[in-house]
Short mmCIF file of C-alpha atoms in Angstrom, two decimals:
data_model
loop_
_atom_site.label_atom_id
_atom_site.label_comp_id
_atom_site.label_asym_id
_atom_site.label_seq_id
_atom_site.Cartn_x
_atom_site.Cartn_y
_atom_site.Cartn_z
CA UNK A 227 -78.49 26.72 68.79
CA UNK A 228 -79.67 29.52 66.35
CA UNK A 229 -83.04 27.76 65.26
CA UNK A 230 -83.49 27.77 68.61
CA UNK A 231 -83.91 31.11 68.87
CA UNK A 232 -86.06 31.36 65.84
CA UNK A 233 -89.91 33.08 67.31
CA UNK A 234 -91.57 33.53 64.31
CA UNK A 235 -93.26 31.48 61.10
CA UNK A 236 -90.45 30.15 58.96
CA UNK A 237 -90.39 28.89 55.13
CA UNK A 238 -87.06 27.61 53.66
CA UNK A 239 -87.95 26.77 49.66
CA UNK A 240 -84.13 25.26 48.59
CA UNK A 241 -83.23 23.84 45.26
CA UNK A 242 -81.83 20.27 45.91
CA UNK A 243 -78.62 21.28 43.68
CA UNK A 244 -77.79 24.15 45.83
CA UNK A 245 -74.63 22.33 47.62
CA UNK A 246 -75.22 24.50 50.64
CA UNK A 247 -78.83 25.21 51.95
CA UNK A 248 -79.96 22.12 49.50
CA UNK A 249 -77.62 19.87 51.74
CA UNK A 250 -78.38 21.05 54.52
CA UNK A 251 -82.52 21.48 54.12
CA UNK A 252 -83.07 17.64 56.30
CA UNK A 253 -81.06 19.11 59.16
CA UNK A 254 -82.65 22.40 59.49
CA UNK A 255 -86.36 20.33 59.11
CA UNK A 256 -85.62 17.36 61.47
CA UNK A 257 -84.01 20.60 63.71
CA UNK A 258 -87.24 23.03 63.11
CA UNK A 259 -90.10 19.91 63.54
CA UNK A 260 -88.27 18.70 67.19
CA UNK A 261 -88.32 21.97 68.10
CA UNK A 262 -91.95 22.58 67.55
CA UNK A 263 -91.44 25.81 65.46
CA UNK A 264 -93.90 26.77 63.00
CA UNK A 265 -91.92 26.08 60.05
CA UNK A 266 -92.60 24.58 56.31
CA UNK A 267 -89.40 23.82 54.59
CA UNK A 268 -89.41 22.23 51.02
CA UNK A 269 -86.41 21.04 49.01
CA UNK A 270 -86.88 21.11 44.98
CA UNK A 271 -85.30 17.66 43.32
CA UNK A 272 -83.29 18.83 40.45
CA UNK A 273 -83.65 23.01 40.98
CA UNK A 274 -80.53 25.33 41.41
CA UNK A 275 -79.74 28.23 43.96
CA UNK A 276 -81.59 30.83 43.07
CA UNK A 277 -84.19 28.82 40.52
CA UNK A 278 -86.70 31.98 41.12
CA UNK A 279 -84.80 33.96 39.42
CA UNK A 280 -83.58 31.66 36.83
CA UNK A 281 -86.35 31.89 35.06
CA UNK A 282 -85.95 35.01 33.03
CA UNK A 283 -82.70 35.58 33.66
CA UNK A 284 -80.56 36.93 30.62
CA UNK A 285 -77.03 36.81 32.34
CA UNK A 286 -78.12 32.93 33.20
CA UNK A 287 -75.48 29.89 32.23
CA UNK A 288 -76.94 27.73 29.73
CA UNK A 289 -78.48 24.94 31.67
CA UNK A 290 -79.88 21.15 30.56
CA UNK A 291 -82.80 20.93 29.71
CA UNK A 292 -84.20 18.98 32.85
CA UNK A 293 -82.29 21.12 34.95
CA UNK A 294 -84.34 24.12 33.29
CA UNK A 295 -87.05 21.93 33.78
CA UNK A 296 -86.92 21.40 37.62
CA UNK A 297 -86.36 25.18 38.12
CA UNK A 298 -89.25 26.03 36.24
CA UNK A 299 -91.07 23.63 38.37
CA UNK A 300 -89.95 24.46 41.30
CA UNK A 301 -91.00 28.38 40.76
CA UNK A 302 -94.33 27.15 39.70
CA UNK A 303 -94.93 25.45 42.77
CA UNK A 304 -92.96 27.98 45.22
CA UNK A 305 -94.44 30.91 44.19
CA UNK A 306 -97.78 30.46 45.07
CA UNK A 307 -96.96 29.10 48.53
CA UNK A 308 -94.48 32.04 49.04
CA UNK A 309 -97.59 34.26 48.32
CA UNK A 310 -100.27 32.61 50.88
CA UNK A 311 -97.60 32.13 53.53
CA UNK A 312 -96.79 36.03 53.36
CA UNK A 313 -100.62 36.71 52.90
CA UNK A 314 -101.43 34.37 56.13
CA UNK A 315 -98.42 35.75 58.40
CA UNK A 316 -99.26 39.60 57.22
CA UNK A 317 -103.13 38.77 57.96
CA UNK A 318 -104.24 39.50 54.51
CA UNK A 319 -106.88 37.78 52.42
#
């Protein structure tokens, strides 16, 4: 019922180890396509909650390697598609 009411462009970038919005990321994009929203959601295999900020992070748990591996990935990838979806909804070149 809440997508539903969802009017504007959406992006939900989730770390698949995130036992919350990772779990629930095919719900929310079978939910978001069938509804026709304009939506992009993405789920990172292998990143944490919060994987962003993991990545300088001196307060951080010590992590696996791979698992520090999929977060750094992750950011790579999310952070430039976080930029040109803010730059496209804001109009900006």
């Amino acid at each position: 019922d809440s997508l539903a009411k969802i009017h504007v462009p959406g992006m939900l970038l989730s770390g698949s180890k995130d036992a919350r919005s990772g779990a629930a990321m095919p719900a929310i994009d079978s939910m978001m396509h069938a509804l026709g929203k304009d939506y992009f959601g993405h789920n990172y295999q292998g990143a944490i909650h919060g994987f962003m900020r993991a990545q300088d992070d001196p307060r951080k748990p010590v992590r696996q390697p791979d698992e520090e591996q999929a977060n750094l990935s992750a950011a790579k990838d999310a952070w430039p598609r976080t930029v040109a979806f803010l730059k496209k909804q804001l109009g900006i070149r």
